[in-house]
Backbone as a chain_set.jsonl record, in Angstrom:
{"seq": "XXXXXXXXXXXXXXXXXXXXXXXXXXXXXXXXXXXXXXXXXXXXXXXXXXXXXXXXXXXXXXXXXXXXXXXXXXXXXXXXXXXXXXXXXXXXXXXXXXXXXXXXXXXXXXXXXXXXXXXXXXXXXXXXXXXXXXXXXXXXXXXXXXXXXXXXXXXXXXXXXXXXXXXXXXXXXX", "coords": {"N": [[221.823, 225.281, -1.784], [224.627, 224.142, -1.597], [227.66, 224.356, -2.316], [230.542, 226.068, -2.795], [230.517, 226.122, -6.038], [227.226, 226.744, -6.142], [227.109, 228.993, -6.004], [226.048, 231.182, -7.104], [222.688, 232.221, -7.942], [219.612, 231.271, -9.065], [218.663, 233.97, -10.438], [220.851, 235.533, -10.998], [222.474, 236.481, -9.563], [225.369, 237.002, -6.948], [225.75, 234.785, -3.888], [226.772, 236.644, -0.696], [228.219, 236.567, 2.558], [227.863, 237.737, 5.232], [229.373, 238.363, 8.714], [228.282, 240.022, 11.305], [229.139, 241.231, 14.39], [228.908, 242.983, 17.303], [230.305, 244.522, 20.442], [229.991, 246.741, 22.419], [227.848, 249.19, 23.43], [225.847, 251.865, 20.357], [225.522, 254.909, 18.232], [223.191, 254.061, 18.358], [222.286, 252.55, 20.311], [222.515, 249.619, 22.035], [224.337, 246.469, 21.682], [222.935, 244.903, 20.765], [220.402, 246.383, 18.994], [222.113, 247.65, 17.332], [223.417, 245.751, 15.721], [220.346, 245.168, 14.854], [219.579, 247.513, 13.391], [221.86, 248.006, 11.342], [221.409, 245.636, 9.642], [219.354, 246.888, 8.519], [220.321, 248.708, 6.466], [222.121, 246.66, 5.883], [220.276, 245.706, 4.125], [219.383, 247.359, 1.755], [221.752, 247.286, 0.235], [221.339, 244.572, -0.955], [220.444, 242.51, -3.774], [218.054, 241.3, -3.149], [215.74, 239.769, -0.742], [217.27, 239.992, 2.789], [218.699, 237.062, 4.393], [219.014, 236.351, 7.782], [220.504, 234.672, 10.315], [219.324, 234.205, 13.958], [220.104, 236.229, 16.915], [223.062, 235.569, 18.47], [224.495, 235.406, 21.471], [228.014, 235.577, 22.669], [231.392, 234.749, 23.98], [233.712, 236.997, 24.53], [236.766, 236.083, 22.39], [240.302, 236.218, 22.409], [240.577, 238.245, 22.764], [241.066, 241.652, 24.997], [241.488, 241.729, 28.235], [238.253, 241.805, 30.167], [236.588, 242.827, 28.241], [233.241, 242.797, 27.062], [230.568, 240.952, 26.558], [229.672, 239.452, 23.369], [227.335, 240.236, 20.336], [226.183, 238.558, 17.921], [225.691, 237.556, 14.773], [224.639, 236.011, 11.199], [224.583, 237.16, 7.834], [222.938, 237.064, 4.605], [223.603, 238.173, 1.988], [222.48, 239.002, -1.858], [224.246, 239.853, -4.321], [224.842, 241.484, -7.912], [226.891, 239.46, -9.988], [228.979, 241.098, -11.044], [229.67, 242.619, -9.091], [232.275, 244.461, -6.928], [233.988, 243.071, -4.84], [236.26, 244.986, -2.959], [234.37, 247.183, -3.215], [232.268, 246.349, -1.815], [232.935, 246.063, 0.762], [234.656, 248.411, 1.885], [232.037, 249.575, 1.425], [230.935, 248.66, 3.917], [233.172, 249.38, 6.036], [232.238, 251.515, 5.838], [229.984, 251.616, 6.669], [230.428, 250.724, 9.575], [231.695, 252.829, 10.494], [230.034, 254.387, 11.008], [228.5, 253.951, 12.835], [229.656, 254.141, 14.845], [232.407, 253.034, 15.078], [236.04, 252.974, 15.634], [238.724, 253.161, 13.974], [241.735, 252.586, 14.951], [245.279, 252.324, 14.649], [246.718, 252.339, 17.103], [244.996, 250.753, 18.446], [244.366, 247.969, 20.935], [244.316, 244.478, 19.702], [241.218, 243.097, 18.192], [239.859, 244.715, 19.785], [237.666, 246.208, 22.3], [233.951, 246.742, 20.085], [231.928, 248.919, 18.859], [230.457, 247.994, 16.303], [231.211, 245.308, 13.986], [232.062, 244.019, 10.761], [232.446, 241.739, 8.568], [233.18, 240.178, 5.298], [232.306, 237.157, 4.453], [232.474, 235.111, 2.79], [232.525, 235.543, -0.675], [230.636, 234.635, -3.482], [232.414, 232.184, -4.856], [234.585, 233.257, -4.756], [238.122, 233.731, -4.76], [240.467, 235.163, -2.817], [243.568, 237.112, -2.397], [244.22, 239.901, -0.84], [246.163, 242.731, 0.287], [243.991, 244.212, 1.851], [241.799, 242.675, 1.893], [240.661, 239.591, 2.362], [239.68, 236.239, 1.039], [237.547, 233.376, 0.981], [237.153, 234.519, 4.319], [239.816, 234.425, 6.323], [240.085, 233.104, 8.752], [237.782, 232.33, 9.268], [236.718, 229.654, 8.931], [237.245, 228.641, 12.184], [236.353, 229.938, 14.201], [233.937, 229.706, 16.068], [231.602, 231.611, 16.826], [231.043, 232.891, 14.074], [230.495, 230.53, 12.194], [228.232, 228.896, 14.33], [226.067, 230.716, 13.87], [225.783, 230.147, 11.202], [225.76, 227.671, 10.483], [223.159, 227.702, 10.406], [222.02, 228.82, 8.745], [223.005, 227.698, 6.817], [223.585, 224.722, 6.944], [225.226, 222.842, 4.807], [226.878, 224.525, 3.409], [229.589, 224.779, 1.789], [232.843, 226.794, 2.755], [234.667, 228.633, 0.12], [237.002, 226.813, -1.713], [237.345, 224.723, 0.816], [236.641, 221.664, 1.855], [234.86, 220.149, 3.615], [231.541, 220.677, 5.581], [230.135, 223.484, 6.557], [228.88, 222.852, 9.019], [230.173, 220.212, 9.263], [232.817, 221.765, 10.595], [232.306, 222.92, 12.364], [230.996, 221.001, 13.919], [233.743, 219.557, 14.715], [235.317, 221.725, 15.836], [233.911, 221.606, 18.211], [234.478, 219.653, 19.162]], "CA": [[223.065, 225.956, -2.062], [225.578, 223.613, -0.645], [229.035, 224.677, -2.258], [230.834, 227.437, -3.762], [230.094, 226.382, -7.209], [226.575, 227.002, -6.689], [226.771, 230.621, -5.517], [225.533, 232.264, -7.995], [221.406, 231.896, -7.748], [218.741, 231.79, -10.608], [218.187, 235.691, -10.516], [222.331, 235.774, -11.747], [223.041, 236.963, -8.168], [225.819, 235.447, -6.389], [225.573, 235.068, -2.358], [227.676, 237.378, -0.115], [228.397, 235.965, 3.79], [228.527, 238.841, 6.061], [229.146, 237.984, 9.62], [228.43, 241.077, 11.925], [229.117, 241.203, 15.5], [228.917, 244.1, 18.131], [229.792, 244.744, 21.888], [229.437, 248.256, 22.785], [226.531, 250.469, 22.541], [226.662, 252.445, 19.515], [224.58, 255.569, 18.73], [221.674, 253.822, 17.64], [222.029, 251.565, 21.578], [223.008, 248.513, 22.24], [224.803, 246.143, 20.535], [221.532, 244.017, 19.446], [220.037, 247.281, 18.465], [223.351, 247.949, 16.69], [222.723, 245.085, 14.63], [218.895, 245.55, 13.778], [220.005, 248.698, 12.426], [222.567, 247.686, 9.848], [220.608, 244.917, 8.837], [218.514, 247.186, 7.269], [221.201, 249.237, 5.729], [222.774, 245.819, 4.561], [218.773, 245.362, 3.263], [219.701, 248.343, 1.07], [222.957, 246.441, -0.699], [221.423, 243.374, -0.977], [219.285, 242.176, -4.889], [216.887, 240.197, -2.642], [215.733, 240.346, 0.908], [218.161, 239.205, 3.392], [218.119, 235.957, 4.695], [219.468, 236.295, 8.687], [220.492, 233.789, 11.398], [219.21, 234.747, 14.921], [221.595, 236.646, 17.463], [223.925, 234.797, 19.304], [225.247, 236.007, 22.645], [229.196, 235.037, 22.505], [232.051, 235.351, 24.813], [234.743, 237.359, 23.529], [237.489, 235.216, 21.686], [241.738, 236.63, 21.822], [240.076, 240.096, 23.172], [241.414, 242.338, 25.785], [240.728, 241.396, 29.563], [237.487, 242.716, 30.657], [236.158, 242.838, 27.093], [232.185, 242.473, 27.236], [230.174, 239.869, 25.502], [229.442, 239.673, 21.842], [226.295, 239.94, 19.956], [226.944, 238.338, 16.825], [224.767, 236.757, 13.528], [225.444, 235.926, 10.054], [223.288, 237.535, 7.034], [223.262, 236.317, 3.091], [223.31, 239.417, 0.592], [222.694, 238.093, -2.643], [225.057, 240.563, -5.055], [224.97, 240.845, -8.858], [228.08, 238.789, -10.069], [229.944, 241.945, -11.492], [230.027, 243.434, -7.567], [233.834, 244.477, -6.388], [234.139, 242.831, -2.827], [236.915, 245.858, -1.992], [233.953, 248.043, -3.055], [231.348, 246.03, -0.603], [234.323, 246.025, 1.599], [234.179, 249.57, 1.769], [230.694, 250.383, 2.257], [230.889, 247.238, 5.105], [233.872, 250.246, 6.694], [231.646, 252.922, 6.154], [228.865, 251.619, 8.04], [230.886, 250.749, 11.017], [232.52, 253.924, 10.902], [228.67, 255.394, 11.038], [227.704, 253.093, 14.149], [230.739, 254.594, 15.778], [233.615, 252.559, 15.292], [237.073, 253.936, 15.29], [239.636, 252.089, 13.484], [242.787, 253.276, 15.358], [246.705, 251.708, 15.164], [246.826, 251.632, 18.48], [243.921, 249.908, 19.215], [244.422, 246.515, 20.917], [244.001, 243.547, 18.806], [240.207, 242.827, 18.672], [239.296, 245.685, 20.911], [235.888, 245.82, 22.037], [233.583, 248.002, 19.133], [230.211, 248.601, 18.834], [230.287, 247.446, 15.036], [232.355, 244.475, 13.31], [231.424, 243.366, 9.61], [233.315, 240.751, 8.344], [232.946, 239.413, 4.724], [232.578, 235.803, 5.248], [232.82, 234.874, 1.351], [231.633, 236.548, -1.461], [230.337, 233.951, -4.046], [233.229, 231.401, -5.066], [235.825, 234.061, -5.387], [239.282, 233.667, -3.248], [241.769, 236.435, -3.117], [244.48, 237.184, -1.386], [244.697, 240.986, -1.31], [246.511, 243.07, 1.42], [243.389, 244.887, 2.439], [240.959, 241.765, 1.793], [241.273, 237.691, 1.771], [238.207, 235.607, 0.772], [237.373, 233.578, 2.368], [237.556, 235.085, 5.376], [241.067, 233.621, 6.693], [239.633, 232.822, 10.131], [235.814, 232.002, 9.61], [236.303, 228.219, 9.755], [238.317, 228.703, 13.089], [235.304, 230.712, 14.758], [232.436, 229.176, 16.52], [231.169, 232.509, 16.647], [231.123, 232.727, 12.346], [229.956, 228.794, 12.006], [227.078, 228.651, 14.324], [224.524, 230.986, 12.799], [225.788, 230.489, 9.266], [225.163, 226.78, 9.973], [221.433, 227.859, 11.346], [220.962, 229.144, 7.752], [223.343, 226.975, 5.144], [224.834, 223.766, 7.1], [225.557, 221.751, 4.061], [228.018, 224.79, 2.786], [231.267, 224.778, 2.174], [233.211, 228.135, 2.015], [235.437, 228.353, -0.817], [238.348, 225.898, -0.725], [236.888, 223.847, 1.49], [236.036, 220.185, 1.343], [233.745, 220.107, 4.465], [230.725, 222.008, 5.407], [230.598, 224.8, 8.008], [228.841, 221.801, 9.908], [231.314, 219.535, 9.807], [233.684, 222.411, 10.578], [231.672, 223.274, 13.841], [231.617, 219.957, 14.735], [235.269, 219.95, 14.431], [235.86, 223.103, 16.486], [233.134, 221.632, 19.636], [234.96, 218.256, 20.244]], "C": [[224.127, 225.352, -1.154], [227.667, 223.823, -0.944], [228.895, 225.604, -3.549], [230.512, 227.381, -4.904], [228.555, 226.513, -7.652], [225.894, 228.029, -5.857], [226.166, 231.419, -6.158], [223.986, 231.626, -8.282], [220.662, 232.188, -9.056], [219.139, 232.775, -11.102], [219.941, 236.041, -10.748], [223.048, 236.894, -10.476], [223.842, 235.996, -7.587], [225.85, 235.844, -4.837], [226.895, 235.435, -1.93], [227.655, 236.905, 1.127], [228.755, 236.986, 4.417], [228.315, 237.896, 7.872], [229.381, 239.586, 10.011], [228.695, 240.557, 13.803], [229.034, 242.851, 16.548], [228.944, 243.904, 19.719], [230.084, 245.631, 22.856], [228.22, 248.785, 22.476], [227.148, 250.943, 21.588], [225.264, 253.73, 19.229], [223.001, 255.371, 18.741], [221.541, 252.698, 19.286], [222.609, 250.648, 21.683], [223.27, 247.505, 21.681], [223.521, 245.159, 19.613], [220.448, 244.961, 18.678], [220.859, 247.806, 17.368], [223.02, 246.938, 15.261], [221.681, 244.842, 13.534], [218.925, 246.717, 12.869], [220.609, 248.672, 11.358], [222.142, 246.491, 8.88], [219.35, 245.456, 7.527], [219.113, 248.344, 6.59], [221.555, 248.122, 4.821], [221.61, 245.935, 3.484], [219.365, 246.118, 1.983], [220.768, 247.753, -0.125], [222.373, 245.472, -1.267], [220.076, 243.335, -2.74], [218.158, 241.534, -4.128], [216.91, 240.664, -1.18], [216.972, 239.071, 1.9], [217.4, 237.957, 4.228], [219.314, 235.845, 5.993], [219.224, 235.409, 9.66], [219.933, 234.859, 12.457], [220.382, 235.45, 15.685], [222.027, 235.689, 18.446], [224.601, 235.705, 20.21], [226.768, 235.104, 22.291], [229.808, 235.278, 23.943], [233.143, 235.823, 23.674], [236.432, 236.309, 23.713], [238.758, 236.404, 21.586], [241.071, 238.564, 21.908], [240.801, 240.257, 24.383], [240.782, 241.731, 26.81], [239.46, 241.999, 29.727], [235.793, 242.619, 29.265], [234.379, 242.205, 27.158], [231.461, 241.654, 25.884], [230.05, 240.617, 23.963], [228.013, 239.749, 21.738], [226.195, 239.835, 18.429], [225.909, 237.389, 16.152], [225.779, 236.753, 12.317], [224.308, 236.412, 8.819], [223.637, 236.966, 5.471], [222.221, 237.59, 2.546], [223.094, 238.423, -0.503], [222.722, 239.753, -3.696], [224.779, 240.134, -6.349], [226.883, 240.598, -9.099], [229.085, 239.71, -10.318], [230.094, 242.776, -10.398], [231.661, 243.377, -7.869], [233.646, 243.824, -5.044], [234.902, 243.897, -2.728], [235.968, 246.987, -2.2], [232.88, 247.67, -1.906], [232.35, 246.613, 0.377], [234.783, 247.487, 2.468], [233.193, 250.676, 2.253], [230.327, 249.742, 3.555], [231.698, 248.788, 6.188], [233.397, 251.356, 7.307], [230.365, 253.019, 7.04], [229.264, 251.648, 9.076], [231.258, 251.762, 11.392], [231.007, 254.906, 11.25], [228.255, 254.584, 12.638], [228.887, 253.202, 15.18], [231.811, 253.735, 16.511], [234.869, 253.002, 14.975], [237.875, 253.203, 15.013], [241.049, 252.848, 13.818], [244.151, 252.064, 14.872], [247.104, 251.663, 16.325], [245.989, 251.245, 19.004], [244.531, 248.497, 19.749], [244.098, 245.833, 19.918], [242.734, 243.051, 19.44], [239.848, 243.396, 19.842], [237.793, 245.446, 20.941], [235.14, 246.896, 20.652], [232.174, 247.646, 19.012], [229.548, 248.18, 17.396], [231.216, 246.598, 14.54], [231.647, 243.608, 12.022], [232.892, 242.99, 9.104], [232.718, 240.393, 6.737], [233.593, 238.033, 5.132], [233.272, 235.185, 3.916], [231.757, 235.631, 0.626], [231.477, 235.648, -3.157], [231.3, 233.012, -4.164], [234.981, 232.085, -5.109], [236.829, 233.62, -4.318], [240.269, 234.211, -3.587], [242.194, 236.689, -1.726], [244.988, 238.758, -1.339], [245.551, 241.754, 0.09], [245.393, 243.922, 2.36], [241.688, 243.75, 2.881], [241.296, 240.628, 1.297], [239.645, 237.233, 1.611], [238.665, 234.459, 0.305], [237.642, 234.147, 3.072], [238.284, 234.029, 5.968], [240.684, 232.545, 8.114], [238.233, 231.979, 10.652], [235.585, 230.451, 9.97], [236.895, 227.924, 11.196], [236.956, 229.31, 13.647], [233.95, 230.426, 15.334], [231.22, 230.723, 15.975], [230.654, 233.342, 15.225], [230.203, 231.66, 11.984], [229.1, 228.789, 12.41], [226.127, 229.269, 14.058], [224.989, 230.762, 11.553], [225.344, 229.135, 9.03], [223.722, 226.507, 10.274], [220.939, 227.989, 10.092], [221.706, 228.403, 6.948], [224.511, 225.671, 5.927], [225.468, 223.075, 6.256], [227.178, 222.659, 3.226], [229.245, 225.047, 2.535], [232.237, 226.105, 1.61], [234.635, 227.586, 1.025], [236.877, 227.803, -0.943], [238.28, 224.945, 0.085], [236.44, 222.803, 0.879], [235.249, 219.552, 2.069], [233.049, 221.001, 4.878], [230.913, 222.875, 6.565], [229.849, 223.634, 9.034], [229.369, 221.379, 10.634], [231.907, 220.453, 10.38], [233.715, 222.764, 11.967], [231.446, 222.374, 14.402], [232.462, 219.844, 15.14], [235.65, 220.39, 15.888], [235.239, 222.555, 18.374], [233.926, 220.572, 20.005], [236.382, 218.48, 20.278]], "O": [[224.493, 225.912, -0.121], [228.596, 223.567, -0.178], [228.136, 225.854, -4.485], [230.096, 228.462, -5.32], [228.23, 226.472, -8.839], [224.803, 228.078, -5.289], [225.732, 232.454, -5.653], [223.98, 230.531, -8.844], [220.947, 233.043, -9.893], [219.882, 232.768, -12.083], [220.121, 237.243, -10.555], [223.878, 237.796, -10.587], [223.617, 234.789, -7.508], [225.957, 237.024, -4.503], [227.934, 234.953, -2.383], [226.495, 236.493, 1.134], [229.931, 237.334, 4.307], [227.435, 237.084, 8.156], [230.201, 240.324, 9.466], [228.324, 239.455, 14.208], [229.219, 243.853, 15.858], [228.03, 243.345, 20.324], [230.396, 245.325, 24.007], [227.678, 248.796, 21.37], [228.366, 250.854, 21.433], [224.196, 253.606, 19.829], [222.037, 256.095, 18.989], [220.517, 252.016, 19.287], [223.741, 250.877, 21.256], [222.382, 247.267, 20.861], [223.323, 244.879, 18.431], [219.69, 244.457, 17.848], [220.284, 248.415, 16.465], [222.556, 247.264, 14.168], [221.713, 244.561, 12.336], [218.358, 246.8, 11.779], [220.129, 249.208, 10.359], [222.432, 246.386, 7.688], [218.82, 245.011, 6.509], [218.274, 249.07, 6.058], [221.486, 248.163, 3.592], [221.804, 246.179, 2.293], [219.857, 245.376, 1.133], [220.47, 247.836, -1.316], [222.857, 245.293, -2.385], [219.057, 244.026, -2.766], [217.202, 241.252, -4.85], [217.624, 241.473, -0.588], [217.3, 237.899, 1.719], [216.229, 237.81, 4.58], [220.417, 235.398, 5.678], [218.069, 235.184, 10.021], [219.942, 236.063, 12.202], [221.525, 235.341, 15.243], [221.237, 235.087, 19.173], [225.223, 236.681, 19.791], [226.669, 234.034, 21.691], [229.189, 235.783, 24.88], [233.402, 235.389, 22.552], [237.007, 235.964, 24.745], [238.54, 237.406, 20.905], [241.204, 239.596, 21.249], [241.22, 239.242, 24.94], [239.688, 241.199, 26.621], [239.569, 243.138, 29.274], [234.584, 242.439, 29.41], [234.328, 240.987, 27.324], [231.717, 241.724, 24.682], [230.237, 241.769, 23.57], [227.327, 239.443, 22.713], [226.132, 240.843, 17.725], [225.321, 236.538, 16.82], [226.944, 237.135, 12.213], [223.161, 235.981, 8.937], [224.728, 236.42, 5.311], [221.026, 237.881, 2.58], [223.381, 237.237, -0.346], [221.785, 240.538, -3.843], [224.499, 238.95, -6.536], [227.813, 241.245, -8.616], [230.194, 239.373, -9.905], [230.704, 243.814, -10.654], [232.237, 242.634, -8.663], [232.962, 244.429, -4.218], [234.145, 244.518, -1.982], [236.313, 247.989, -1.576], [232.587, 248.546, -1.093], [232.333, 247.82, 0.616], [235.205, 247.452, 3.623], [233.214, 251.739, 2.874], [229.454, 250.258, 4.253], [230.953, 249.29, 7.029], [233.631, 251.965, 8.351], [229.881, 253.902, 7.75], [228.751, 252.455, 9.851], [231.283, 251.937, 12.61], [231.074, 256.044, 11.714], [227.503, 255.202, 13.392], [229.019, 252.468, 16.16], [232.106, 253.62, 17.701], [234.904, 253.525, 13.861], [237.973, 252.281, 15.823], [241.472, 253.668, 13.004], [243.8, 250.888, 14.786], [247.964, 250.827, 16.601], [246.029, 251.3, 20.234], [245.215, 247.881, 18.932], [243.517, 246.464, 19.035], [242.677, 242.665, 20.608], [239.547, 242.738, 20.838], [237.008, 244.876, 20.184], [235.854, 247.819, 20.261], [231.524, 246.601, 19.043], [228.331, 248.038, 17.286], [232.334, 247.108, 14.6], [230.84, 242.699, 12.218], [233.977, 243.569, 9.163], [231.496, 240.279, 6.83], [234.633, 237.731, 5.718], [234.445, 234.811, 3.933], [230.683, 236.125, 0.971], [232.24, 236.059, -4.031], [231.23, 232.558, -3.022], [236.074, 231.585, -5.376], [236.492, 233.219, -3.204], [240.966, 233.875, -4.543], [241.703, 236.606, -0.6], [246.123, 238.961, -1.77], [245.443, 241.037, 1.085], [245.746, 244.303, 3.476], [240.835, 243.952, 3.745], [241.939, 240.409, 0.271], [238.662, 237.848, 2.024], [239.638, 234.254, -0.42], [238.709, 234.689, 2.783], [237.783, 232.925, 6.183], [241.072, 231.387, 8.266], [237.826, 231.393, 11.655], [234.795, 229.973, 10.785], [237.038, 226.714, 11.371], [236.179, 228.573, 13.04], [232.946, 231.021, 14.942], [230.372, 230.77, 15.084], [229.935, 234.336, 15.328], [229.129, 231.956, 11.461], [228.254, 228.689, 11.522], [225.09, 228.618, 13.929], [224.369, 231.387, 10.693], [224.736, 228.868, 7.993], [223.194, 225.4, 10.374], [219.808, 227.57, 9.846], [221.041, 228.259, 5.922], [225.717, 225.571, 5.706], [226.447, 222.508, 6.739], [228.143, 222.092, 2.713], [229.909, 225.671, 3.363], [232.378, 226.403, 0.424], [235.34, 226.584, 1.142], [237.814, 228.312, -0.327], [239.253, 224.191, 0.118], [235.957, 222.765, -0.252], [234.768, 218.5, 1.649], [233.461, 222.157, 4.775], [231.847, 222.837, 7.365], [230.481, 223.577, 10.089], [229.465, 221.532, 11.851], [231.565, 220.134, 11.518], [234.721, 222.901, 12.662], [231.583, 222.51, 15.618], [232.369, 219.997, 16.358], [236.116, 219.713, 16.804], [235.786, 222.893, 19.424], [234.142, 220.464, 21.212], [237.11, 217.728, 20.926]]}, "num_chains": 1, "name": "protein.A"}
């Protein structure tokens, strides 16, 4: 599965790119506990079993002073083709909001939180909506996005793109 046009898999599922991250406890513990937990919620969304990079320790990236590490992967839903992304999009909100994240207006920008789900892309699609972009605007910009996604799909290229998340993370290291 090396580019967007071949997102959509035998089984007429097309692959979803979630990147999660976490770095607070949350009530379920700590943020790599945080993670194992919604992984098997995403399990729940997903036509097939998920197919997850390892966790990556980060530093936090355009965060608040102080701001404690990351603990951050990338997972591959595989959706049937007639999904909404603003309805994934949605239940992506409602988990975080269950793992006790608070989505305030006065939060800092990129506050710390003990849940962060990101669609990464959601088969070939690319929209520009005010509540959701797809691609995710940022993901080739992101070490933290790029290196587990190229642990599980280096050759692919998110939508729009003309090099792979590889290249892209090459890119980003030199």
């Amino acid at each position: 599965m090396s580019s967007p046009a071949s997102t959509t898999t035998e089984t007429g599922l097309e692959l979803v790119i979630i990147a999660l991250g976490a770095n607070l406890d949350s009530p379920v513990g700590t943020p790599a506990d945080t993670l194992q937990a919604v992984l098997v919620d995403l399990q729940g969304l997903s036509g097939l079993p998920l197919k997850t990079s390892r966790f990556y320790r980060t530093s936090p990236e355009n965060c608040p002073p102080e701001s404690p590490q990351f603990v951050n992967a990338v997972t591959l839903l595989q959706l049937p083709a007639t999904a909404d992304p603003l309805q994934l999009l949605h239940s992506l909100q409602a988990l975080e909001h269950r793992y006790g994240r608070q989505r305030r207006d006065s939060s800092p920008l990129n506050a710390p939180r003990p849940l962060d789900l990101d669609i990464i892309a959601f088969g070939a699609r690319q929209l520009q909506l005010a509540e959701l972009q797809l691609p995710h605007p940022r993901a080739s910009e992101r070490v933290f996005v790029l290196e587990p996604l190229a642990e599980l799909l280096p050759d692919y290229r998110l939508p729009g793109m003309t090099v792979s998340v590889q290249e892209l993370l090459a890119k980003i290291r030199t």
